[in-house]
Coordinates of C-alpha atoms in Angstrom, one line a residue:
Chain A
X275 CA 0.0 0.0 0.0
X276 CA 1.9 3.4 -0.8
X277 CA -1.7 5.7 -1.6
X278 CA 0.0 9.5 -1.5
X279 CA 2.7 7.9 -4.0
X280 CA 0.1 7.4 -6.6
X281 CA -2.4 10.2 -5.9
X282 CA 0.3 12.7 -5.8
X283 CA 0.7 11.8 -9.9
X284 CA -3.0 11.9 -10.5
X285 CA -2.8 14.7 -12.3
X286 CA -0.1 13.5 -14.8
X287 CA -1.5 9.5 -14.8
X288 CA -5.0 10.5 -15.3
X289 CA -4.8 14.2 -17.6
X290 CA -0.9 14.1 -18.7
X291 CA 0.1 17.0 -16.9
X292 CA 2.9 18.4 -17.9
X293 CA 5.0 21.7 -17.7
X294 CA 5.8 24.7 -19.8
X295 CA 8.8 26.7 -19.1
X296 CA 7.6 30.1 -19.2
X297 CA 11.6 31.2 -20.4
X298 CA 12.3 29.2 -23.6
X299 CA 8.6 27.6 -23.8
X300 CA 9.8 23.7 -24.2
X301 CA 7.4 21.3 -23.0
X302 CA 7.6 18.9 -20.0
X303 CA 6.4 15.5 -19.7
X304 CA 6.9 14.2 -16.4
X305 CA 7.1 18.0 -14.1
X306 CA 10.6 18.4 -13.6
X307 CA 9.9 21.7 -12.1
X308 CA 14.1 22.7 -13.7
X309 CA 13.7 23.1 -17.5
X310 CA 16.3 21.2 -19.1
X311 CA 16.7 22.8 -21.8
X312 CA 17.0 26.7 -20.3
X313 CA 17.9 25.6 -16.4
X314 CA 15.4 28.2 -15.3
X315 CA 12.0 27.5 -13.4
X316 CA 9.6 26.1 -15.1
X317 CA 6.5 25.2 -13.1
X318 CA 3.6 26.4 -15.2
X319 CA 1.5 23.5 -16.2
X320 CA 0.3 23.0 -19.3
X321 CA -1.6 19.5 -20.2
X322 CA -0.6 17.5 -23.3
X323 CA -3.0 16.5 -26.5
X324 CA -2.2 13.1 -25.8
X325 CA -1.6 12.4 -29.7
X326 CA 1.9 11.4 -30.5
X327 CA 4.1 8.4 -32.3
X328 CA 5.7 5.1 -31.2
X329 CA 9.5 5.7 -31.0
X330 CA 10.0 2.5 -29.6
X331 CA 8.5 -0.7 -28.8
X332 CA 8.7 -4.1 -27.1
X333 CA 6.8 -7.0 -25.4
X334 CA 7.3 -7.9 -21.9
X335 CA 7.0 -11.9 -21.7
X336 CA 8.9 -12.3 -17.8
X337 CA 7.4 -9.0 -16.0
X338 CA 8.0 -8.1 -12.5
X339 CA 6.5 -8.9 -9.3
X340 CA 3.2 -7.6 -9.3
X341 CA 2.7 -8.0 -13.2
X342 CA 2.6 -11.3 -13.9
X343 CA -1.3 -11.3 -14.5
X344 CA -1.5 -9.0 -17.7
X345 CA 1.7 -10.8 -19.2
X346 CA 2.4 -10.9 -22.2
X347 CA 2.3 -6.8 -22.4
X348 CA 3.5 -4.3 -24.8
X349 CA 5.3 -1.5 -23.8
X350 CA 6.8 1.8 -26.0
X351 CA 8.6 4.8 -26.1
X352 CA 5.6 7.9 -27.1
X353 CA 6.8 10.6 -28.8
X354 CA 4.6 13.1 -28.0
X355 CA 2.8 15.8 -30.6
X356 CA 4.7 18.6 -28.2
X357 CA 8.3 17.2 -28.1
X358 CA 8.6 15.1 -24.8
X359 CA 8.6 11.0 -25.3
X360 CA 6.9 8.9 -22.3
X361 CA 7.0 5.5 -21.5
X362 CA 3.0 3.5 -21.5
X363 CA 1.8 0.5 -22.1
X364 CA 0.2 0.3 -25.7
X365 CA -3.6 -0.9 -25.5
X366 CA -6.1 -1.7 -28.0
X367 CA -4.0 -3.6 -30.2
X368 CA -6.1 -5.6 -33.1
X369 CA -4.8 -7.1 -35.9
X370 CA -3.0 -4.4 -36.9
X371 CA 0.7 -5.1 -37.2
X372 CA 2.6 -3.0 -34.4
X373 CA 5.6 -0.3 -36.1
X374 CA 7.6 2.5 -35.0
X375 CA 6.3 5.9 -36.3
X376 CA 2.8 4.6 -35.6
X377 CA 0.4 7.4 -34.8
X378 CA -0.9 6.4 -31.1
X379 CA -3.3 8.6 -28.9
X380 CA -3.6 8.7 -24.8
X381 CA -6.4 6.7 -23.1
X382 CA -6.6 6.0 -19.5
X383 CA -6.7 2.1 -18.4
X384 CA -6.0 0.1 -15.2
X385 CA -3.0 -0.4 -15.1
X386 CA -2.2 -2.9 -12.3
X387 CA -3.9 -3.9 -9.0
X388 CA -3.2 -5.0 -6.2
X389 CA -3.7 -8.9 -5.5
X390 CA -5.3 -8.3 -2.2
X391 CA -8.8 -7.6 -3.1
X392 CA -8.9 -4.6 -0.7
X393 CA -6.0 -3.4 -2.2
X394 CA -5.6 -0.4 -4.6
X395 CA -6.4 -1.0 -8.0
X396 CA -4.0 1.6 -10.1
X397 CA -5.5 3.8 -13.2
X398 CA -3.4 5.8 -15.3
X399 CA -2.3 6.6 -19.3
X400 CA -1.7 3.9 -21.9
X401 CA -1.4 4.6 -25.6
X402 CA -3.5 3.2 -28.5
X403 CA -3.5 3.2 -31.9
X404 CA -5.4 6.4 -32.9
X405 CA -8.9 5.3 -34.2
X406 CA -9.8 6.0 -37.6
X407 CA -12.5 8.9 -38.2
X408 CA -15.2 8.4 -40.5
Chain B
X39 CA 46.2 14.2 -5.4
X40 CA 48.3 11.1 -4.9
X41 CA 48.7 8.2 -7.7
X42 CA 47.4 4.9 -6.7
X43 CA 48.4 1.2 -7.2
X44 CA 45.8 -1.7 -7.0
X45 CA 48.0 -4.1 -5.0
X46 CA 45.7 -6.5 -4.1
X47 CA 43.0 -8.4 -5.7
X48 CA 40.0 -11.3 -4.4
X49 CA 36.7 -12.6 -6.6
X50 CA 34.8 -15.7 -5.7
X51 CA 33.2 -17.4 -8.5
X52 CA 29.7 -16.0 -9.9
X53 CA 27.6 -18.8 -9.2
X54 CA 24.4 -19.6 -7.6
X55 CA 25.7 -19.9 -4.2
X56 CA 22.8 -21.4 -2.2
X57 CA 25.7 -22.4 0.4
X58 CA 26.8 -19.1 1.4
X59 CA 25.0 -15.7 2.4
X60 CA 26.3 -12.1 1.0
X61 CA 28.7 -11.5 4.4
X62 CA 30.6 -14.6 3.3
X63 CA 30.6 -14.1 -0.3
X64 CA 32.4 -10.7 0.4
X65 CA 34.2 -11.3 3.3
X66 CA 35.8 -14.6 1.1
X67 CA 36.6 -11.6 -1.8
X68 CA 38.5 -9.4 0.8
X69 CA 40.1 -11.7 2.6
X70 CA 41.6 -13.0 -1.0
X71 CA 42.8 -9.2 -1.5
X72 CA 44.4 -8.8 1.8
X73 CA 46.4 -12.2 1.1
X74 CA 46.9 -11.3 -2.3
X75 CA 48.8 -8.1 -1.3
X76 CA 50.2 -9.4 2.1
X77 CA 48.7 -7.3 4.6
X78 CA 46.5 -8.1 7.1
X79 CA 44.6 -4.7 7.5
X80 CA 43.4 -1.6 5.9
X81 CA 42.0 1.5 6.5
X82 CA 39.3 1.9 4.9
X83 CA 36.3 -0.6 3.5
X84 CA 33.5 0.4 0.5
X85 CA 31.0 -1.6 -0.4
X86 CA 29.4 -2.0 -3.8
X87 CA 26.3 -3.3 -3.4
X88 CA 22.8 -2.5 -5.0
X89 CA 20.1 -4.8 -3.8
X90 CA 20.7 -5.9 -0.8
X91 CA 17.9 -4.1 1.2
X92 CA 15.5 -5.7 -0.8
X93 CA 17.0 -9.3 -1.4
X94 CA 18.3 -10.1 1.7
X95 CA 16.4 -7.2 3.8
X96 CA 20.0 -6.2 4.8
X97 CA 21.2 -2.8 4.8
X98 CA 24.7 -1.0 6.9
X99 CA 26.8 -3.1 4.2
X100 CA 29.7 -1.0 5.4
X101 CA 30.0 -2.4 9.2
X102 CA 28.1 -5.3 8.5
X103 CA 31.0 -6.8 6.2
X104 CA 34.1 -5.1 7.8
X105 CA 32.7 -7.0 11.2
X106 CA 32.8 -9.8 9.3
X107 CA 35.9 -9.6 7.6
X108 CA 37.7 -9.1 10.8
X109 CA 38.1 -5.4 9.8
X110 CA 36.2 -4.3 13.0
X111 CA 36.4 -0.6 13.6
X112 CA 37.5 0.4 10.4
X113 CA 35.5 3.3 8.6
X114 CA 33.2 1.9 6.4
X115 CA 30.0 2.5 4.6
X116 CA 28.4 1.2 1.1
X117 CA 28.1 2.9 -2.4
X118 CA 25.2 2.4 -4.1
X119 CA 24.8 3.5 -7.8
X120 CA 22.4 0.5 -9.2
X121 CA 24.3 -1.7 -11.7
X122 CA 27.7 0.2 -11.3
X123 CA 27.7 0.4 -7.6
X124 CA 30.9 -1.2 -8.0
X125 CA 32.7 0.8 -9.8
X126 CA 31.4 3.3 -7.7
X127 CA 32.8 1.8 -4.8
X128 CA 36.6 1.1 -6.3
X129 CA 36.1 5.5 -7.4
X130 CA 35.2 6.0 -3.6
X131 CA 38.5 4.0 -2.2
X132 CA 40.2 5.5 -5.3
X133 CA 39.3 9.1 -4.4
X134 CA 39.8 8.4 -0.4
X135 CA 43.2 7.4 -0.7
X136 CA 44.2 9.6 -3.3
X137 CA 43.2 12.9 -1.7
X138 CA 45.7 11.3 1.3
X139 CA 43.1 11.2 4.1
X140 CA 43.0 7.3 3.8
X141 CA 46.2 5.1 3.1
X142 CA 44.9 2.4 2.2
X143 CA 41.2 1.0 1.2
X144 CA 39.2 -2.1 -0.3
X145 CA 36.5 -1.6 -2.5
X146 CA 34.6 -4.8 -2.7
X147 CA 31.1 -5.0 -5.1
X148 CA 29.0 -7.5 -3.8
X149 CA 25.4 -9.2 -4.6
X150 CA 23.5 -12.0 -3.6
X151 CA 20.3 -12.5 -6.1
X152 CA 19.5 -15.8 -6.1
X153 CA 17.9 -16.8 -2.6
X154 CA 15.1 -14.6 -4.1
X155 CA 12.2 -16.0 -7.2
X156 CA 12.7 -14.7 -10.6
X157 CA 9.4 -11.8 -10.5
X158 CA 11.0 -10.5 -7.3
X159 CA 14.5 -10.4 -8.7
X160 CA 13.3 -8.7 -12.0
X161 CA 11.1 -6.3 -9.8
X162 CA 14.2 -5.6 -7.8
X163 CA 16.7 -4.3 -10.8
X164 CA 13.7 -2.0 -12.2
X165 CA 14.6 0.0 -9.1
X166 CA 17.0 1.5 -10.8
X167 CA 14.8 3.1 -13.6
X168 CA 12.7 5.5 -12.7
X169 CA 10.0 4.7 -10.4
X170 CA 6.9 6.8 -11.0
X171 CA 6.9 6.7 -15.0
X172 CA 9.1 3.9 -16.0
X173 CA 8.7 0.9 -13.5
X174 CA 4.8 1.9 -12.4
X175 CA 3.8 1.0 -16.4
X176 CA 5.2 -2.6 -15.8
X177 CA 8.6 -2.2 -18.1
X178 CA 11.6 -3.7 -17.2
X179 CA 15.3 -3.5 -17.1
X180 CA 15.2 -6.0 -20.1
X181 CA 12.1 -4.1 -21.9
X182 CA 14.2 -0.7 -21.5
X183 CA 17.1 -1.9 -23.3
X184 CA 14.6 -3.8 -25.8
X185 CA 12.9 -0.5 -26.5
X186 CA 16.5 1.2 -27.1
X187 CA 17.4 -1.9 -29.3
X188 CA 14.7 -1.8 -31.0
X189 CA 15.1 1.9 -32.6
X190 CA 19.0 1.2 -32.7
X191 CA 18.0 -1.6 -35.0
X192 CA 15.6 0.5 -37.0
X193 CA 17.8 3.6 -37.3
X194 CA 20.8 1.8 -38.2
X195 CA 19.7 -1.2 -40.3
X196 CA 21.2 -4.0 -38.4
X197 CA 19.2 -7.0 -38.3
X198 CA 19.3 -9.1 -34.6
X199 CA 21.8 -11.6 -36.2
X200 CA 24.6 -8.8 -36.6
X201 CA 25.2 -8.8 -32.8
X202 CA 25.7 -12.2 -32.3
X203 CA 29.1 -11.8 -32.3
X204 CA 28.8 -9.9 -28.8
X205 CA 27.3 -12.7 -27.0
X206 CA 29.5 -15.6 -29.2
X207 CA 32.5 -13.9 -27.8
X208 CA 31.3 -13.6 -24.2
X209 CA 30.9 -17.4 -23.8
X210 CA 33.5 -18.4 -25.7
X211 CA 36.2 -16.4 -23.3
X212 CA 34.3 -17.5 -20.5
X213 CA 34.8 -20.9 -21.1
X214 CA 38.2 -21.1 -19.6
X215 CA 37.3 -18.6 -16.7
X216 CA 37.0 -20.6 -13.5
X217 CA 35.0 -17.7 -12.1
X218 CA 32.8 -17.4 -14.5
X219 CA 28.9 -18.3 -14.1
X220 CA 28.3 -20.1 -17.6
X221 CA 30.8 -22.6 -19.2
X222 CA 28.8 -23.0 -22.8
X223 CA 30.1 -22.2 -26.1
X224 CA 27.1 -20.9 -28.5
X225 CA 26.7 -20.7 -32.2
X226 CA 25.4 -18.1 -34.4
X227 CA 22.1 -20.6 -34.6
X228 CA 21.8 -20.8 -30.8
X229 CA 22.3 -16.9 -30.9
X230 CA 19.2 -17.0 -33.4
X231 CA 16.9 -19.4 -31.7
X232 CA 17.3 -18.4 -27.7
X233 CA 14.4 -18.1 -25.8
X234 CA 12.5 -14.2 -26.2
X235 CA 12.6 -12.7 -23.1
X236 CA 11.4 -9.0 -25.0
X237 CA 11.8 -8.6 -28.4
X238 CA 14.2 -8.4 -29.3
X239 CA 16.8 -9.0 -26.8
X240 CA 16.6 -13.1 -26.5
X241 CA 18.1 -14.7 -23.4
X242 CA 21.6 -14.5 -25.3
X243 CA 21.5 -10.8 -25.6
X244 CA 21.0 -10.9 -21.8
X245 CA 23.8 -11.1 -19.2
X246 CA 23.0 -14.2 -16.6
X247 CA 22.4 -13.2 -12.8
X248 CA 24.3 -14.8 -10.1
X249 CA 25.9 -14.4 -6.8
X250 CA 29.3 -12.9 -6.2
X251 CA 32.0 -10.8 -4.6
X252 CA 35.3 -9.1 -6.3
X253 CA 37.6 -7.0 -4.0
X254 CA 40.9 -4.6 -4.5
X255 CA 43.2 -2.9 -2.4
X256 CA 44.1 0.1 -3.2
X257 CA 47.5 2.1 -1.3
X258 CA 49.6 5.0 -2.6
X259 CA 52.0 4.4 -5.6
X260 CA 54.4 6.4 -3.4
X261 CA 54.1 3.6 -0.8
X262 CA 55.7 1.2 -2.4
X263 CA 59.6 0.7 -3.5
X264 CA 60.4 1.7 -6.7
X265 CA 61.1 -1.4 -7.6
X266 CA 57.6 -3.1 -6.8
X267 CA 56.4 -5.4 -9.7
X268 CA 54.1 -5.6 -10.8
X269 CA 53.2 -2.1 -10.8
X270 CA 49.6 -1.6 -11.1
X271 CA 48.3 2.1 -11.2
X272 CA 44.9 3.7 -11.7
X273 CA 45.4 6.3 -14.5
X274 CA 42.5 7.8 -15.6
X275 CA 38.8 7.4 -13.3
X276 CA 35.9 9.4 -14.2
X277 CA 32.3 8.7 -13.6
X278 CA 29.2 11.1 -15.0
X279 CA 25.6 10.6 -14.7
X280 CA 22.4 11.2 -17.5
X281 CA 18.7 11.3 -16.6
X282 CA 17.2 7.7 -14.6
X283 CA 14.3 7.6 -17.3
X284 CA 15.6 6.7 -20.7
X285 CA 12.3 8.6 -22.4
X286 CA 14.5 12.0 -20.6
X287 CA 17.4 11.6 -22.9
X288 CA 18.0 13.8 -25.9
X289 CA 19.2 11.0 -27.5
X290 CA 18.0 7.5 -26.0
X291 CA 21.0 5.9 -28.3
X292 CA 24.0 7.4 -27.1
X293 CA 25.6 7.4 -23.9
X294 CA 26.4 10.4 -22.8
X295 CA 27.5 9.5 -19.1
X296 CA 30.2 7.3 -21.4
X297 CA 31.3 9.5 -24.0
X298 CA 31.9 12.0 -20.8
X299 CA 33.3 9.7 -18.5
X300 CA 35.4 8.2 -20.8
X301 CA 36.5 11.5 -21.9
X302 CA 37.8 12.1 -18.9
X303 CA 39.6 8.8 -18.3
X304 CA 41.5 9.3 -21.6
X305 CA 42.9 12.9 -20.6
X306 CA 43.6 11.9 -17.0
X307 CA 45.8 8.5 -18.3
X308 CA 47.0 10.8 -21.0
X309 CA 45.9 8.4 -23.6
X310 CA 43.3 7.6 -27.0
X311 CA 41.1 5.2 -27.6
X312 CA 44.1 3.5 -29.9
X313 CA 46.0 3.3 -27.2
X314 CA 44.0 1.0 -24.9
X315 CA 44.9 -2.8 -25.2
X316 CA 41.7 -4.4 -24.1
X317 CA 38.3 -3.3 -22.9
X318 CA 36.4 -4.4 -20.4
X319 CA 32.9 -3.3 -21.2
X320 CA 29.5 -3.3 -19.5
X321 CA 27.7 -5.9 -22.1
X322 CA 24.9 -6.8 -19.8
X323 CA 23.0 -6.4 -23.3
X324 CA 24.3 -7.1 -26.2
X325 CA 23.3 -3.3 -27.2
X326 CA 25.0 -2.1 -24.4
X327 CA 28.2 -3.7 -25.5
X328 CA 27.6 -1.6 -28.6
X329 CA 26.6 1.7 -27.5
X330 CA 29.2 1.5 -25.3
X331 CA 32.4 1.2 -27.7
X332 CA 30.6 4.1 -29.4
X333 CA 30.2 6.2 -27.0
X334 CA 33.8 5.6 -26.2
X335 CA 35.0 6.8 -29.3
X336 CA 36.1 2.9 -30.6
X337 CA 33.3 2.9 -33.2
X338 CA 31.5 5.6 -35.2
X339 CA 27.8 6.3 -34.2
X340 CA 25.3 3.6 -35.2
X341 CA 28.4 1.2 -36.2
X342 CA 29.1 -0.8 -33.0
X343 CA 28.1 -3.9 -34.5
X344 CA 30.6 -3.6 -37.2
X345 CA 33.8 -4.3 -34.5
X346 CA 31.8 -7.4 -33.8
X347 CA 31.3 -9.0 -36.9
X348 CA 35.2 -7.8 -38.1
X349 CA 36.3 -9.7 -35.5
X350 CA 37.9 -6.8 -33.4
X351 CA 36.2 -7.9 -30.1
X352 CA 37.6 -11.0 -30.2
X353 CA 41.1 -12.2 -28.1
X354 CA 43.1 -12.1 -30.8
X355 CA 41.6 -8.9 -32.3
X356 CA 42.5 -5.0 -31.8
X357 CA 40.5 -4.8 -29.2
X358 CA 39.5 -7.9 -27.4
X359 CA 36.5 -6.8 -25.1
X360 CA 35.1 -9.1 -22.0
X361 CA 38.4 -11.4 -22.1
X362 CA 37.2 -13.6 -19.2
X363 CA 33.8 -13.6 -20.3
X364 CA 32.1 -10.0 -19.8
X365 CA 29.2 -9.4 -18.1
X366 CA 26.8 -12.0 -20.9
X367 CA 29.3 -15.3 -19.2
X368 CA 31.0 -14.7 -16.5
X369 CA 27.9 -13.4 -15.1
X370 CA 26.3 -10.0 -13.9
X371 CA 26.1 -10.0 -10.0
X372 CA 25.0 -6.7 -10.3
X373 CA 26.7 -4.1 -7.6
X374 CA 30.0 -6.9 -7.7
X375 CA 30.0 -6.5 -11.7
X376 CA 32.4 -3.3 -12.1
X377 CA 35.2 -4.9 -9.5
X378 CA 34.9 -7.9 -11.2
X379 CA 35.8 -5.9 -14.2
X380 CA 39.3 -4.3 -12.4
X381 CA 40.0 -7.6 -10.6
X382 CA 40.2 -9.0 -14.5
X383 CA 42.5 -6.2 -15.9
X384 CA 44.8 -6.3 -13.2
X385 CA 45.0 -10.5 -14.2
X386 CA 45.8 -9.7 -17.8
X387 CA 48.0 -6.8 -16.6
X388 CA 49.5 -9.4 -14.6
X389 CA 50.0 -11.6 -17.0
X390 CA 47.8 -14.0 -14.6
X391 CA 44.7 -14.5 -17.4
X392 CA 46.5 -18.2 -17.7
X393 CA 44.9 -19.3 -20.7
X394 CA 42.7 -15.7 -21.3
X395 CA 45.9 -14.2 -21.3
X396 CA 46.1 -11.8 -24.1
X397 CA 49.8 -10.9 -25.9
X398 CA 49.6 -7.0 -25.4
X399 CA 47.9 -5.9 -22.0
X400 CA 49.8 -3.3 -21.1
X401 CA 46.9 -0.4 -20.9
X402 CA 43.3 -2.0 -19.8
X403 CA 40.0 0.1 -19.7
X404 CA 37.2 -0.9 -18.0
X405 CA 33.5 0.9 -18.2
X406 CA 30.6 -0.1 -15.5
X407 CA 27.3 1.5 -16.3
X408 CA 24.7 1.8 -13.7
X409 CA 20.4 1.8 -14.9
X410 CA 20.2 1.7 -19.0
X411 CA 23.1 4.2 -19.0
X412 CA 22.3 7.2 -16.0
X413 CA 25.3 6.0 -13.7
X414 CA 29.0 5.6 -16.0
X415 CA 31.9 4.9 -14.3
X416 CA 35.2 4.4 -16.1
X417 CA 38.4 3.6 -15.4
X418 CA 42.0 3.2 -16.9
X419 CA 44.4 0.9 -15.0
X420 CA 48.6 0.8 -16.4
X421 CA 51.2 -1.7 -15.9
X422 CA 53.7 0.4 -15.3
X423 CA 57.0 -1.6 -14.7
X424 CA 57.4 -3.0 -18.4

């Protein structure tokens, strides 16, 4: 059980709540609260599109404790639309042959839980292909 | 600042040592140095050590071992920077005795892994990437370097079957390595047909995990008579760190921790990448292996592979790399991996490699890299008296 670790990220596993340095204007995805780009301050949030690319990806077939349920898994590199690249689970998947420079969109899934069954049950951003529009 | 002189070295086999607990393991390391060098005591004791908080719910490394060692009383404490906690530990005793507070340390790297299950083990190294938004999405240290694999592989056109050589090499010197963890030659067809762990590093990409302790002594050169052979210095040790996350990197393909640290190194010894007789590199992956001698300036960008299949990596090559089996054979116990790495040079240096022994090994570099490339530590080690 370790609650305030995860709801202190709600913001950022639930609504991809970034940074913008107000001196240079790069993005941030996680808060870093330093911009690495300028070294100045940079707390101002700004919340991602959740649109972005695989850079990378890659199935998990021996996952760590706590895991083991959902194996196999994919996981990938995201570039984001605005610059910054996170790491997600990819979700969704159908036929569709997985490659890199895939255009993927944000979603919000579970994530893991808990095996107790009064333990927490974990929510936060995975990545699937972006759905075509009719 | 003082030069230093490794004068003594210890390792215990990697193995799955069901038989004897972490205090032993290092405790048999040191008490190998101390005879090695002939002296029965030391100032100073670091410990290497990563996991053992969580694996053996044992923390205080530092007193715990020296205690143990019959070093009681001694300062001592333990150096944790995830998989290159040991070089980290031989940078501390390096540094200590060096700046002349200390006259003389060990730095042994430790790790016991294998009293723990395989999900616990794996859950254990992903504490070294980062936490809240690489571990919490169920990614491991294997999946990290897959994902970095897998856009090496797409960026530079190498197909899986160009890094064979990497992990062909790694058994084949370990083979006559009684320390080493796996005894197995492999072919390019094993190489092909290994088990997936994550796509698409196979279980011959990956380096094996084991239990283990490696431990050196470290005094002032000026200690010594002039006449003291072999002579054994440290010449160059640098260590830089990048971002935990690998998604923080400008560019998740190159090491910058290792094109710094090595940097470094190469100014301190006074020496060029043509100038160092053997490497002993962190090939934990076989991508790793590659980035590495990149970063290091021994290959251009995206062209690692190349030194592989030209046979350059090999014994008898320009630059044989893991001559006693790297990380991939010898074995990976992960906070004992980067004195393992030293211990080895100073054999070849020595001329002690027995049948590993390599006909030039006069300048050895060795490269330890903690997380998937946030922690590098590097070091160049002389033989001086020849």
């Amino acid at each position: 059980m370790e609650i305030p670790r995860h709801w202190r990220i709600r913001q950022q596993r639930y609504a991809l709540v970034g940074e913008v340095c107000p001196h240079c204007n790069a993005k941030l995805f996680p808060p870093r609260d330093i911009c690495p780009q300028c070294g100045e301050d940079a707390r101002t949030p700004y919340q991602f599109s959740g649109k972005g690319e695989i850079y990378s990806y890659t199935t998990i077939y021996e996952p760590p404790a706590g895991f083991e349920e959902y194996t196999p898994y994919t996981v990938a590199l995201v570039k984001l639309e605005e610059g910054p690249v996170v790491t997600a689970q990819l979700t969704d998947l159908g036929e569709q042959p997985l490659e890199i420079g895939m255009p993927v969109e944000m979603v919000t899934r579970k994530i893991r839980s808990d095996s107790d069954e009064r333990g927490m049950i974990i929510y936060g951003y995975k990545f699937r292909p972006v759905l075509s529009r009719q | 600042m003082r030069e230093v002189a490794i004068i003594g070295i210890g390792q215990t086999p990697v193995d799955e040592h069901w038989d004897k607990s972490l205090r032993e393991l290092a405790g048999e390391a040191i008490l190998k140095a101390l005879q090695d060098a002939q002296r029965e005591e030391v100032d100073a004791l670091y410990v290497g050590n990563m996991m053992s908080g969580i694996l053996t719910q044992q923390e205080n490394l530092g007193a715990l071992i020296a205690d143990w060692a019959g070093l009681r009383y001694i300062e001592a404490v333990k150096v944790e920077a995830a998989c290159s906690s040991g070089a980290a530990a031989v940078r501390q005793a390096l540094m200590a005795v060096s700046s002349g507070l200390i006259d003389s340390a060990i730095a042994v790297g430790v790790e016991k892994m294998t009293d723990e299950k395989g999900t616990e083990i794996t859950a254990a190294l992903a504490t070294a990437a980062d936490a809240d938004y690489e571990t919490a999405h169920g990614v491991t240290f294997v999946g990290l370097n897959a994902l970095i694999m897998q856009r090496y592989m797409y960026e530079y056109g190498w197909k899986h079957a160009d890094f064979a050589p990497f992990s062909i090499n790694s058994h084949l010197n370990a083979m006559t390595n009684p320390n080493a963890r796996l005894h197995e030659i492999i072919s390019e067809k094993d190489y092909a047909s290994a088990k997936m762990i994550s796509y698409p590093i196979n279980l011959l990409d990956a380096s094996p995990i084991g239990d283990g302790a490696a431990a050196v002594l470290i005094v002032p050169k000026d200690s010594l008579k002039p006449n003291h052979k072999p002579m054994i210095t440290i010449a160059g040790s640098a260590a830089a760190s990048d971002t935990v996350a690998v998604h923080d990197r400008k560019d998740p393909l190159w090491l910058k921790a290792a094109e710094i640290s090595s940097r470094k190194a190469y100014q301190q010894a006074g020496v060029t990448p043509q100038d160092i007789d053997f490497f002993e590199l962190h090939d934990a992956f076989s991508i790793m292996a590659v980035l590495s001698l990149e970063a290091c300036g021994f290959a251009d960008r995206g062209q690692g592979p190349r030194l592989g299949l030209d046979g350059i990596i090999s014994r008898s090559g320009k630059l044989p790399i893991a001559t006693l089996g790297g990380l991939k054979a010898r074995g990976h116990p992960v906070g004992a991996t980067g004195v393992y790495q030293i211990v080895e040079s100073v054999l070849q240096l020595r001329g002690e490699a027995a049948e590993n022994q390599l006909s030039k090994a006069q300048i050895a570099m060795t490269q330890n890299i903690g997380g998937s490339g946030s922690n590098i530590i590097t070091h160049i080690i002389k033989r001086e008296d020849r």
